[in-house]
Short mmCIF file of C-alpha atoms in Angstrom, two decimals:
data_model
loop_
_atom_site.label_atom_id
_atom_site.label_comp_id
_atom_site.label_asym_id
_atom_site.label_seq_id
_atom_site.Cartn_x
_atom_site.Cartn_y
_atom_site.Cartn_z
CA MET A 59 221.14 -148.51 -76.37
CA ASP A 60 218.23 -146.85 -78.09
CA SER A 61 218.18 -143.27 -76.86
CA SER A 62 214.42 -143.27 -76.81
CA SER A 63 214.35 -145.87 -74.05
CA ALA A 64 216.98 -144.53 -71.65
CA GLY A 65 217.38 -141.36 -69.61
CA PRO A 66 220.54 -139.29 -69.17
CA HIS A 67 221.77 -141.58 -66.38
CA GLY A 68 221.22 -144.80 -68.24
CA HIS A 69 217.88 -145.61 -66.56
CA PRO A 70 215.01 -146.68 -68.76
CA HIS A 71 212.24 -144.17 -69.10
CA ASP A 72 208.78 -145.12 -67.85
CA HIS A 73 206.96 -145.14 -71.14
CA GLY A 74 203.74 -146.16 -69.41
CA HIS A 75 203.10 -142.59 -68.25
CA GLU A 76 203.47 -140.96 -71.67
CA PRO A 77 201.02 -142.17 -74.28
CA ALA A 78 202.01 -141.97 -77.88
CA PRO A 79 200.14 -139.42 -79.99
CA GLY A 80 196.72 -140.73 -80.78
CA GLY A 81 197.32 -143.92 -78.77
CA PRO A 82 195.84 -145.22 -75.53
CA GLU A 83 197.20 -144.55 -72.07
CA LEU A 84 199.18 -147.75 -71.52
CA THR A 85 199.18 -147.82 -67.75
CA HIS A 86 195.58 -146.90 -67.13
CA ASP A 87 192.51 -149.03 -67.24
CA HIS A 88 190.13 -146.37 -68.51
CA GLY A 89 187.18 -148.58 -67.86
CA GLY A 90 187.77 -148.39 -64.12
CA GLY A 91 189.31 -144.93 -63.95
CA HIS A 92 192.17 -146.10 -61.71
CA SER A 93 195.88 -145.73 -62.24
CA HIS A 94 198.10 -148.70 -63.04
CA ALA A 95 198.79 -151.55 -60.65
CA HIS A 96 195.95 -150.66 -58.31
CA GLY A 97 192.66 -151.58 -59.95
CA HIS A 98 190.13 -152.56 -57.32
CA GLY A 99 192.22 -154.68 -55.06
CA HIS A 100 193.06 -157.56 -57.40
CA GLY A 101 196.67 -156.49 -57.95
CA PRO A 102 197.95 -155.14 -61.26
CA VAL A 103 195.15 -154.56 -63.73
CA PRO A 104 196.61 -154.63 -67.26
CA PRO A 105 195.45 -151.90 -69.60
CA VAL A 106 193.08 -152.36 -72.47
CA SER A 107 193.04 -150.53 -75.74
CA ARG A 108 190.60 -147.84 -76.66
CA HIS A 109 189.36 -149.99 -79.55
CA LEU A 110 188.54 -152.90 -77.24
CA ARG A 111 186.73 -150.62 -74.83
CA LYS A 112 184.62 -149.37 -77.73
CA VAL A 113 183.75 -152.94 -78.77
CA ILE A 114 182.71 -153.89 -75.23
CA ALA A 115 180.74 -150.67 -74.84
CA ALA A 116 178.98 -151.29 -78.15
CA VAL A 117 177.59 -154.51 -76.66
CA LEU A 118 176.94 -153.51 -73.06
CA VAL A 119 175.66 -149.94 -73.43
CA PRO A 120 172.63 -150.94 -75.56
CA PHE A 121 171.98 -153.84 -73.19
CA ALA A 122 172.11 -151.56 -70.12
CA ALA A 123 169.86 -149.06 -71.91
CA ALA A 124 167.37 -151.84 -72.70
CA VAL A 125 167.37 -152.92 -69.04
CA LEU A 126 166.73 -149.32 -67.95
CA VAL A 127 163.86 -148.98 -70.44
CA GLY A 128 162.44 -152.28 -69.20
CA LEU A 129 162.53 -151.07 -65.60
CA VAL A 130 160.73 -147.86 -66.54
CA VAL A 131 158.08 -149.54 -68.71
CA LEU A 132 157.40 -152.42 -66.31
CA TRP A 133 157.73 -150.46 -63.07
CA PRO A 134 154.67 -151.54 -61.04
CA GLY A 135 154.40 -148.65 -58.59
CA GLY A 136 153.66 -151.00 -55.70
CA ALA A 137 151.87 -154.31 -55.25
CA PRO A 138 148.16 -154.34 -56.15
CA GLY A 139 145.80 -154.43 -53.20
CA HIS A 140 143.37 -157.20 -52.29
CA ALA A 141 140.89 -158.15 -49.62
CA ARG A 142 142.57 -160.05 -46.80
CA THR A 143 141.70 -163.73 -46.61
CA GLY A 144 143.14 -164.45 -43.16
CA VAL A 145 145.03 -167.44 -44.57
CA GLY A 146 148.77 -167.91 -43.98
CA PHE A 147 150.79 -164.72 -44.39
CA ASP A 148 147.68 -162.89 -45.60
CA GLN A 149 146.30 -162.60 -42.06
CA GLN A 150 146.33 -159.41 -40.00
CA THR A 151 148.78 -159.43 -37.12
CA ARG A 152 149.53 -157.47 -33.97
CA LYS A 153 152.38 -157.52 -31.47
CA GLY A 154 152.04 -159.00 -28.00
CA THR A 155 154.01 -159.88 -24.87
CA VAL A 156 153.76 -162.80 -22.47
CA VAL A 157 153.18 -161.12 -19.10
CA ALA A 158 152.48 -164.15 -16.85
CA LEU A 159 152.80 -167.95 -16.80
CA THR A 160 150.87 -170.14 -14.38
CA ASP A 161 150.97 -173.93 -13.93
CA VAL A 162 147.45 -175.37 -14.21
CA SER A 163 145.79 -178.77 -14.52
CA CYS A 164 145.00 -179.67 -18.11
CA ARG A 165 141.88 -181.46 -16.91
CA ALA A 166 140.70 -178.42 -14.99
CA ALA A 167 141.33 -176.21 -18.00
CA ASN A 168 139.45 -178.68 -20.22
CA ALA A 169 142.56 -179.04 -22.39
CA LEU A 170 143.59 -182.63 -21.71
CA PRO A 171 144.23 -184.58 -24.93
CA ASP A 172 143.20 -188.24 -25.24
CA GLN A 173 146.81 -189.42 -25.32
CA SER A 174 150.33 -188.02 -25.63
CA SER A 175 152.20 -187.80 -28.91
CA ALA A 176 154.22 -190.87 -27.85
CA GLY A 177 151.06 -192.93 -27.53
CA GLY A 178 151.01 -193.21 -23.71
CA PRO A 179 148.73 -191.49 -21.23
CA ALA A 180 148.70 -187.69 -21.54
CA SER A 181 150.32 -185.54 -18.87
CA ASP A 182 148.06 -183.28 -16.81
CA ALA A 183 150.69 -180.51 -16.42
CA CYS A 184 149.66 -177.52 -18.54
CA GLN A 185 150.54 -173.84 -18.44
CA LYS A 186 148.28 -170.83 -18.68
CA ALA A 187 149.96 -167.96 -20.53
CA THR A 188 148.60 -164.45 -20.06
CA ILE A 189 149.37 -162.35 -23.14
CA GLU A 190 148.98 -158.60 -23.56
CA VAL A 191 148.37 -156.90 -26.89
CA THR A 192 151.04 -154.20 -27.38
CA SER A 193 150.03 -152.69 -30.74
CA GLY A 194 146.90 -151.68 -32.60
CA PRO A 195 143.63 -150.19 -31.35
CA ASP A 196 143.25 -152.90 -28.67
CA LYS A 197 146.61 -152.15 -27.07
CA GLY A 198 146.58 -153.19 -23.41
CA THR A 199 143.99 -155.95 -23.92
CA ARG A 200 144.88 -159.26 -22.28
CA PHE A 201 143.86 -162.83 -23.07
CA THR A 202 145.00 -166.29 -22.00
CA GLU A 203 146.16 -169.39 -23.84
CA ILE A 204 146.61 -172.90 -22.47
CA VAL A 205 149.94 -174.51 -23.36
CA GLN A 206 149.67 -178.30 -23.43
CA PRO A 207 152.64 -180.43 -22.30
CA ASP A 208 153.39 -181.83 -25.76
CA GLN A 209 153.09 -178.45 -27.54
CA THR A 210 156.23 -177.54 -29.49
CA ARG A 211 156.04 -173.80 -28.80
CA ARG A 212 156.84 -172.93 -25.19
CA TYR A 213 156.63 -169.45 -23.68
CA THR A 214 158.82 -167.46 -21.29
CA LYS A 215 157.75 -164.45 -19.27
CA GLY A 216 158.47 -161.19 -21.11
CA GLU A 217 158.76 -162.91 -24.51
CA GLY A 218 157.48 -161.01 -27.53
CA VAL A 219 154.98 -162.85 -29.71
CA VAL A 220 153.12 -162.26 -32.97
CA LEU A 221 149.33 -162.33 -32.65
CA MET A 222 146.86 -163.23 -35.35
CA TYR A 223 144.05 -160.67 -35.40
CA ALA A 224 140.56 -161.61 -36.59
CA PRO A 225 138.45 -158.44 -36.44
CA ALA A 226 135.22 -160.26 -37.39
CA ALA A 227 135.47 -162.72 -34.48
CA GLU A 228 133.87 -162.38 -31.05
CA PRO A 229 135.63 -159.86 -28.75
CA GLY A 230 137.21 -162.60 -26.62
CA GLN A 231 138.40 -164.63 -29.61
CA ARG A 232 139.98 -162.02 -31.86
CA TYR A 233 143.57 -162.75 -30.85
CA SER A 234 145.71 -165.88 -30.84
CA VAL A 235 149.44 -166.47 -30.83
CA THR A 236 150.76 -167.38 -34.27
CA ASP A 237 154.54 -166.94 -33.97
CA ALA A 238 157.42 -165.53 -31.95
CA GLN A 239 159.00 -162.12 -32.49
CA ARG A 240 162.49 -162.60 -33.89
CA GLY A 241 163.43 -159.06 -34.84
CA VAL A 242 166.19 -158.56 -32.26
CA PRO A 243 168.21 -161.76 -32.90
CA LEU A 244 167.85 -161.39 -36.67
CA ALA A 245 168.95 -157.75 -36.57
CA LEU A 246 171.93 -158.66 -34.38
CA LEU A 247 172.92 -161.47 -36.74
CA ALA A 248 172.64 -159.12 -39.73
CA GLY A 249 174.85 -156.60 -37.90
CA ILE A 250 177.50 -159.25 -37.18
CA PHE A 251 177.41 -160.30 -40.84
CA ALA A 252 177.82 -156.72 -42.08
CA LEU A 253 180.66 -156.08 -39.62
CA ALA A 254 182.48 -159.26 -40.66
CA VAL A 255 182.15 -158.37 -44.36
CA ILE A 256 183.49 -154.85 -43.81
CA VAL A 257 186.34 -155.90 -41.50
CA VAL A 258 187.58 -158.58 -43.90
CA GLY A 259 186.60 -157.01 -47.22
CA ARG A 260 187.16 -153.35 -46.26
CA LEU A 261 186.00 -151.03 -49.04
CA ARG A 262 185.20 -153.97 -51.31
CA GLY A 263 183.09 -155.50 -48.54
CA LEU A 264 181.25 -152.21 -48.03
CA MET A 265 180.48 -152.03 -51.74
CA ALA A 266 179.27 -155.63 -51.63
CA LEU A 267 176.79 -154.68 -48.90
CA VAL A 268 175.61 -151.69 -50.95
CA ALA A 269 175.14 -153.99 -53.95
CA LEU A 270 173.20 -156.41 -51.73
CA ALA A 271 170.90 -153.58 -50.65
CA VAL A 272 170.35 -152.61 -54.31
CA SER A 273 169.58 -156.23 -55.21
CA PHE A 274 167.06 -156.49 -52.39
CA ALA A 275 165.46 -153.20 -53.46
CA VAL A 276 165.08 -154.38 -57.07
CA LEU A 277 163.58 -157.65 -55.85
CA THR A 278 161.04 -156.10 -53.47
CA LEU A 279 160.20 -152.90 -55.34
CA PHE A 280 160.21 -154.19 -58.91
CA ILE A 281 160.24 -157.95 -59.44
CA LEU A 282 157.68 -159.06 -56.85
CA PRO A 283 155.12 -156.24 -57.40
CA ALA A 284 155.42 -156.53 -61.19
CA ILE A 285 154.69 -160.27 -61.06
CA LEU A 286 151.72 -159.65 -58.74
CA ARG A 287 150.44 -157.01 -61.18
CA GLY A 288 150.25 -159.68 -63.85
CA ASP A 289 153.28 -158.89 -66.03
CA ASN A 290 155.07 -161.77 -67.72
CA PRO A 291 157.17 -163.35 -64.93
CA LEU A 292 159.94 -164.39 -67.32
CA LEU A 293 160.30 -160.89 -68.76
CA VAL A 294 160.22 -159.36 -65.28
CA ALA A 295 162.85 -161.82 -64.03
CA VAL A 296 165.15 -161.15 -67.00
CA VAL A 297 164.90 -157.36 -66.65
CA GLY A 298 165.16 -157.37 -62.86
CA GLY A 299 167.89 -160.01 -62.79
CA SER A 300 169.90 -158.08 -65.38
CA ALA A 301 169.59 -154.90 -63.32
CA ILE A 302 170.79 -156.77 -60.23
CA MET A 303 173.67 -158.30 -62.20
CA LEU A 304 174.86 -154.95 -63.59
CA ALA A 305 174.64 -153.19 -60.24
CA ALA A 306 176.27 -155.98 -58.24
CA LEU A 307 179.17 -156.70 -60.60
CA TYR A 308 180.13 -153.12 -61.37
CA MET A 309 179.72 -151.93 -57.77
CA CYS A 310 181.79 -154.78 -56.37
CA HIS A 311 184.45 -155.13 -59.08
CA GLY A 312 184.67 -151.75 -60.73
CA VAL A 313 183.73 -150.38 -64.15
CA ASN A 314 186.45 -151.95 -66.28
CA ALA A 315 186.96 -154.38 -69.13
CA ARG A 316 187.45 -157.37 -66.85
CA THR A 317 184.08 -156.84 -65.15
CA SER A 318 182.43 -156.23 -68.52
CA VAL A 319 183.60 -159.62 -69.81
CA ALA A 320 182.14 -161.23 -66.66
CA VAL A 321 178.86 -159.41 -67.34
CA LEU A 322 178.78 -160.81 -70.88
CA GLY A 323 179.45 -164.35 -69.63
CA THR A 324 176.75 -164.05 -66.96
CA LEU A 325 174.25 -162.65 -69.45
CA CYS A 326 174.77 -165.49 -71.94
CA SER A 327 174.45 -168.09 -69.17
CA LEU A 328 171.22 -166.51 -67.91
CA PHE A 329 169.67 -166.75 -71.36
CA LEU A 330 170.70 -170.39 -71.53
CA ILE A 331 169.09 -171.07 -68.15
CA GLY A 332 165.93 -169.28 -69.26
CA ALA A 333 165.71 -171.30 -72.48
CA LEU A 334 166.36 -174.64 -70.76
CA GLY A 335 163.99 -173.84 -67.90
CA SER A 336 161.18 -172.82 -70.23
CA GLY A 337 161.62 -175.94 -72.35
CA PHE A 338 161.80 -178.48 -69.55
CA ILE A 339 159.07 -176.89 -67.43
CA GLY A 340 156.72 -177.22 -70.39
CA TRP A 341 157.94 -180.67 -71.40
CA SER A 342 157.64 -181.97 -67.81
CA ARG A 343 154.15 -180.46 -67.55
CA LEU A 344 154.98 -178.60 -64.36
CA THR A 345 152.36 -176.10 -63.20
CA GLY A 346 154.32 -174.46 -60.37
CA ASN A 347 151.29 -174.70 -58.07
CA THR A 348 152.71 -177.21 -55.61
CA SER A 349 152.66 -175.44 -52.23
CA ASP A 350 150.25 -173.66 -49.93
CA GLU A 351 151.95 -170.34 -50.74
CA THR A 352 151.45 -170.64 -54.49
CA GLY A 353 147.87 -171.78 -53.88
CA VAL A 354 147.13 -168.65 -51.83
CA ILE A 355 148.81 -166.43 -54.45
CA HIS A 356 146.77 -168.02 -57.23
CA THR A 357 143.59 -167.53 -55.19
CA LEU A 358 144.30 -163.85 -54.51
CA TYR A 359 145.66 -163.08 -57.98
CA PRO A 360 144.18 -165.60 -60.44
CA HIS A 361 145.66 -163.73 -63.42
CA ILE A 362 149.23 -164.61 -62.36
CA GLU A 363 150.99 -167.23 -64.47
CA ILE A 364 152.29 -169.57 -61.76
CA LYS A 365 154.37 -171.55 -64.26
CA GLY A 366 156.16 -168.33 -65.14
CA VAL A 367 156.81 -167.67 -61.46
CA LEU A 368 158.59 -171.02 -61.26
CA LEU A 369 160.82 -170.10 -64.22
CA ALA A 370 161.53 -166.66 -62.77
CA GLY A 371 162.60 -168.30 -59.52
CA ILE A 372 165.05 -170.54 -61.36
CA ILE A 373 166.65 -167.54 -63.11
CA ILE A 374 166.92 -165.39 -59.99
CA GLY A 375 168.13 -168.31 -57.87
CA SER A 376 170.98 -169.03 -60.30
CA LEU A 377 172.08 -165.41 -60.65
CA GLY A 378 174.14 -165.10 -57.49
CA VAL A 379 176.23 -168.20 -58.10
CA LEU A 380 176.68 -167.28 -61.76
CA ASP A 381 178.24 -163.96 -60.75
CA ASP A 382 180.77 -165.78 -58.60
CA VAL A 383 181.73 -168.22 -61.36
CA THR A 384 182.11 -165.68 -64.15
CA VAL A 385 184.06 -163.14 -62.11
CA THR A 386 186.44 -165.83 -60.87
CA GLN A 387 187.08 -167.22 -64.35
CA VAL A 388 187.72 -163.81 -65.89
CA ALA A 389 190.08 -162.86 -63.07
CA ALA A 390 191.94 -166.16 -63.48
CA VAL A 391 192.48 -165.60 -67.22
CA TRP A 392 193.61 -162.02 -66.65
CA GLU A 393 196.14 -163.13 -64.04
CA LEU A 394 197.37 -165.97 -66.26
CA LYS A 395 198.04 -163.50 -69.06
CA ASP A 396 199.79 -161.16 -66.66
CA ALA A 397 202.01 -164.03 -65.46
CA ASP A 398 202.75 -165.23 -69.00
CA PRO A 399 202.46 -162.33 -71.48
CA GLY A 400 203.42 -164.61 -74.37
CA ALA A 401 200.46 -166.94 -73.88
CA GLY A 402 197.99 -167.06 -76.75
CA TRP A 403 194.27 -167.48 -76.34
CA ARG A 404 194.40 -171.27 -76.73
CA LYS A 405 196.94 -171.60 -73.94
CA LEU A 406 194.99 -169.18 -71.75
CA TYR A 407 191.76 -171.05 -72.43
CA GLY A 408 193.34 -174.39 -71.53
CA ALA A 409 194.86 -173.06 -68.30
CA GLY A 410 191.64 -171.25 -67.41
CA MET A 411 189.59 -174.39 -67.96
CA ARG A 412 191.87 -176.37 -65.64
CA ILE A 413 190.98 -173.85 -62.96
CA GLY A 414 187.34 -173.86 -64.06
CA ARG A 415 186.94 -177.62 -63.75
CA ASP A 416 187.79 -177.43 -60.06
CA HIS A 417 185.38 -174.53 -59.77
CA ILE A 418 182.62 -176.49 -61.50
CA ALA A 419 182.97 -179.40 -59.09
CA SER A 420 182.63 -177.22 -56.02
CA VAL A 421 179.99 -174.80 -57.30
CA VAL A 422 177.64 -177.48 -58.65
CA ASN A 423 177.82 -179.29 -55.33
CA THR A 424 177.15 -175.98 -53.57
CA LEU A 425 174.07 -175.29 -55.68
CA VAL A 426 172.65 -178.79 -55.28
CA MET A 427 173.20 -178.70 -51.52
CA ALA A 428 171.58 -175.27 -51.29
CA TYR A 429 168.48 -176.51 -53.08
CA ALA A 430 168.53 -179.74 -51.05
CA GLY A 431 168.63 -177.79 -47.81
CA ALA A 432 165.71 -175.62 -48.88
CA ALA A 433 163.71 -178.67 -50.00
CA LEU A 434 164.69 -180.99 -47.16
CA PRO A 435 161.08 -181.88 -46.30
CA LEU A 436 160.62 -183.05 -49.89
CA LEU A 437 163.69 -185.23 -49.66
CA LEU A 438 162.15 -186.97 -46.67
CA LEU A 439 159.59 -188.35 -49.10
CA PHE A 440 162.30 -190.56 -50.53
CA SER A 441 162.78 -192.25 -47.17
CA ILE A 442 159.10 -192.81 -46.38
CA ALA A 443 157.69 -193.46 -49.86
CA ARG A 444 156.25 -196.92 -50.31
CA SER A 445 155.54 -196.42 -54.00
CA GLY A 446 159.22 -196.34 -55.00
CA VAL A 447 161.83 -193.68 -55.50
CA VAL A 448 161.20 -193.34 -59.23
CA GLN A 449 157.51 -192.63 -58.73
CA VAL A 450 158.17 -190.13 -55.97
CA ALA A 451 160.81 -188.37 -58.09
CA GLY A 452 158.31 -188.15 -60.94
CA SER A 453 155.68 -186.44 -58.80
CA GLU A 454 155.30 -182.73 -59.50
CA LEU A 455 156.33 -181.75 -56.00
CA VAL A 456 159.74 -183.39 -56.33
CA ALA A 457 160.16 -183.02 -60.11
CA GLU A 458 159.90 -179.25 -59.72
CA GLU A 459 162.94 -179.21 -57.44
CA ILE A 460 164.83 -181.58 -59.74
CA VAL A 461 164.23 -179.34 -62.77
CA ARG A 462 165.13 -176.24 -60.76
CA THR A 463 168.40 -177.77 -59.57
CA LEU A 464 169.52 -179.35 -62.83
CA VAL A 465 168.69 -176.39 -65.07
CA GLY A 466 170.59 -174.04 -62.77
CA SER A 467 173.52 -176.45 -62.62
CA ILE A 468 173.68 -176.77 -66.41
CA GLY A 469 173.81 -173.00 -66.70
CA LEU A 470 176.63 -172.84 -64.17
CA VAL A 471 178.63 -175.54 -65.94
CA ALA A 472 178.17 -173.84 -69.31
CA SER A 473 179.23 -170.46 -67.90
CA VAL A 474 182.76 -171.73 -67.20
CA PRO A 475 183.92 -172.54 -70.78
CA LEU A 476 181.86 -169.66 -72.18
CA THR A 477 183.30 -167.01 -69.88
CA THR A 478 186.81 -168.46 -70.06
CA ALA A 479 186.72 -168.35 -73.87
CA LEU A 480 185.45 -164.77 -73.88
CA ALA A 481 188.13 -163.64 -71.42
CA ALA A 482 190.92 -165.45 -73.31
CA LEU A 483 189.88 -163.98 -76.64
CA VAL A 484 189.55 -160.46 -75.25
CA VAL A 485 192.82 -160.37 -73.32
CA SER A 486 194.79 -162.01 -76.17
CA ALA A 487 193.36 -159.83 -78.91
CA ASP A 488 194.22 -156.74 -76.93
CA ARG A 489 197.65 -157.70 -75.62
CA GLY A 490 199.82 -159.35 -78.22
CA GLY A 491 197.76 -162.14 -79.75
CA ASP A 492 199.22 -165.63 -79.97
CA GLY A 493 202.60 -164.94 -78.47
CA GLY A 494 203.17 -161.79 -80.49
CA GLY A 495 204.81 -163.75 -83.30
CA GLY A 496 205.81 -161.65 -86.30
CA ARG A 497 205.28 -158.36 -84.47
CA GLY A 498 208.79 -157.75 -83.23
CA GLU A 499 207.59 -158.29 -79.65
CA ALA A 500 208.66 -161.43 -77.84
CA GLY A 501 205.98 -162.45 -75.42
CA GLY A 502 203.53 -159.76 -76.49
CA ALA A 503 205.09 -157.27 -74.08
CA GLY A 504 204.08 -153.66 -74.15
CA TYR A 505 201.92 -153.22 -71.08
CA ALA A 506 202.76 -152.26 -67.51
CA THR A 507 203.96 -155.11 -65.32
CA ALA A 508 204.20 -152.92 -62.23
CA GLY A 509 207.18 -153.91 -60.21
CA ARG A 510 208.80 -156.84 -62.04
CA PRO A 511 212.54 -156.13 -61.70
CA PRO A 512 214.81 -156.54 -64.72
CA ALA A 513 217.85 -158.75 -64.37
CA GLY A 514 220.42 -157.01 -62.24
CA GLY A 515 218.37 -153.87 -61.73
CA ALA A 516 215.71 -152.45 -59.45
CA ALA A 517 212.05 -152.48 -60.31
CA VAL A 518 210.65 -149.31 -61.78
CA PRO A 519 206.91 -148.96 -61.04
CA GLY A 520 204.86 -148.86 -64.19
CA GLN A 521 207.88 -149.66 -66.38
CA SER A 522 206.95 -151.69 -69.44
CA ALA A 523 208.60 -154.92 -70.40
CA GLY A 524 209.26 -153.41 -73.81
CA GLY A 525 210.92 -150.35 -72.24
CA ARG A 526 213.33 -152.56 -70.33
CA GLY A 527 214.03 -154.76 -73.32
CA ALA A 528 213.03 -157.79 -71.26
CA GLY A 529 212.78 -160.83 -73.47
CA LEU A 530 213.15 -158.78 -76.68
CA PRO A 531 215.64 -159.20 -79.48
CA ARG A 532 218.66 -156.93 -79.27
CA GLY A 533 218.00 -153.48 -80.60
CA SER A 534 214.23 -153.72 -80.29
CA GLY A 535 214.13 -152.25 -76.74
CA GLY A 536 211.77 -149.29 -76.71
CA GLY A 537 211.12 -149.18 -80.43
CA SER A 538 208.56 -151.96 -80.50
CA HIS A 539 206.98 -150.43 -77.41
CA ARG A 540 206.45 -147.20 -79.30
CA ARG A 541 205.02 -149.08 -82.25
CA ARG A 542 202.50 -150.80 -79.97
CA ALA A 543 201.51 -147.48 -78.44
CA LYS A 544 200.74 -146.13 -81.86
#
């Protein structure tokens, strides 16, 4: 036995803990800063060479620096002010509480409609709700509202409501109920969600919540105010989306080579979505001004490019699902290489794509259903349209959702082969190439396998396959391992 690969008692030395002079630490993923076999919860994380880390850093560091510069240059410093119009969400509001409910005659209250919503005679059973203002300068003021029998919103005593406030109106007509207060149930639901994520995901779940908070902060403090200020919506979406992507991926999955490959795959897919979205929005002659909300925004801020807002929404809407796809594909390729160290990049790419095809089928359906759920009222047009499905689908209102869905789906589909190819090339180039042929290393061994026992012996944590002579020609035991380390 080669004396360099065995201790005084015949046990193989753990070469993974002693790097060769000038070579990389074989059992550490320097990108993540964690010792071998632990990573960030994904099981053994194979090491990467110093050269590969430099190549990845040469691509990602300038990109991250450009994103940081973009955030600084485009930082809006808050949304620009405007005179309130009193329309939609631009109205002033106050808080109120329903303090009393009394059954009254609709006829006596002069609130009897001509007929009910079903077409029959209208009911005469109305309610008079007494509501007290609980915020603002008029706190303590009370007013009444008549609730008709066919009214969808019903009140209960003690219920919190949102009041529309019209300061220019007559004193008795300044307040009216516009919505219900939902703060408590929403906060409770958010707490249950956070608890479930932490209980199941533990530290990883906590980091996911932190990344979610960062994403929300970038969206509300940078992307939305910058668009309202009049900056190019596409540029703002690319810079803000890239910042969200970097923060979310590295916070949730660690600063390592595997995450960096997922970042590269996500970035390339985002550019593809941006290019396709820009082309088809222009070709389809979509304006983006198809709802009351966009109409109000265009009225308040006429300098905003609404078409650009539509494109920015497509990019941001696709970002979250893209992260999931790219991270999953990179992790799959890494695990495939760990299970079969002799696999070359072609074999890894083929195996990764077999996994990716299943992923494509489920993710595309998920994205389409998510958009369909958000645009369900639009889909009802298909069932009531008398002018034909083709004509309805060609209307701007529906065509906008079709372009949004299909462009995002194309980007997701393209991210699978793109990210799989990147991961296969990176992991193969760094860990033995196409089966390690001609290098004196069967199977491309030479990295820590963390706990795989040799035949007839106990597992030695961190012991390399080369150090054990597993799968190597006789006499090549630790020698080839040392050559790899150099």
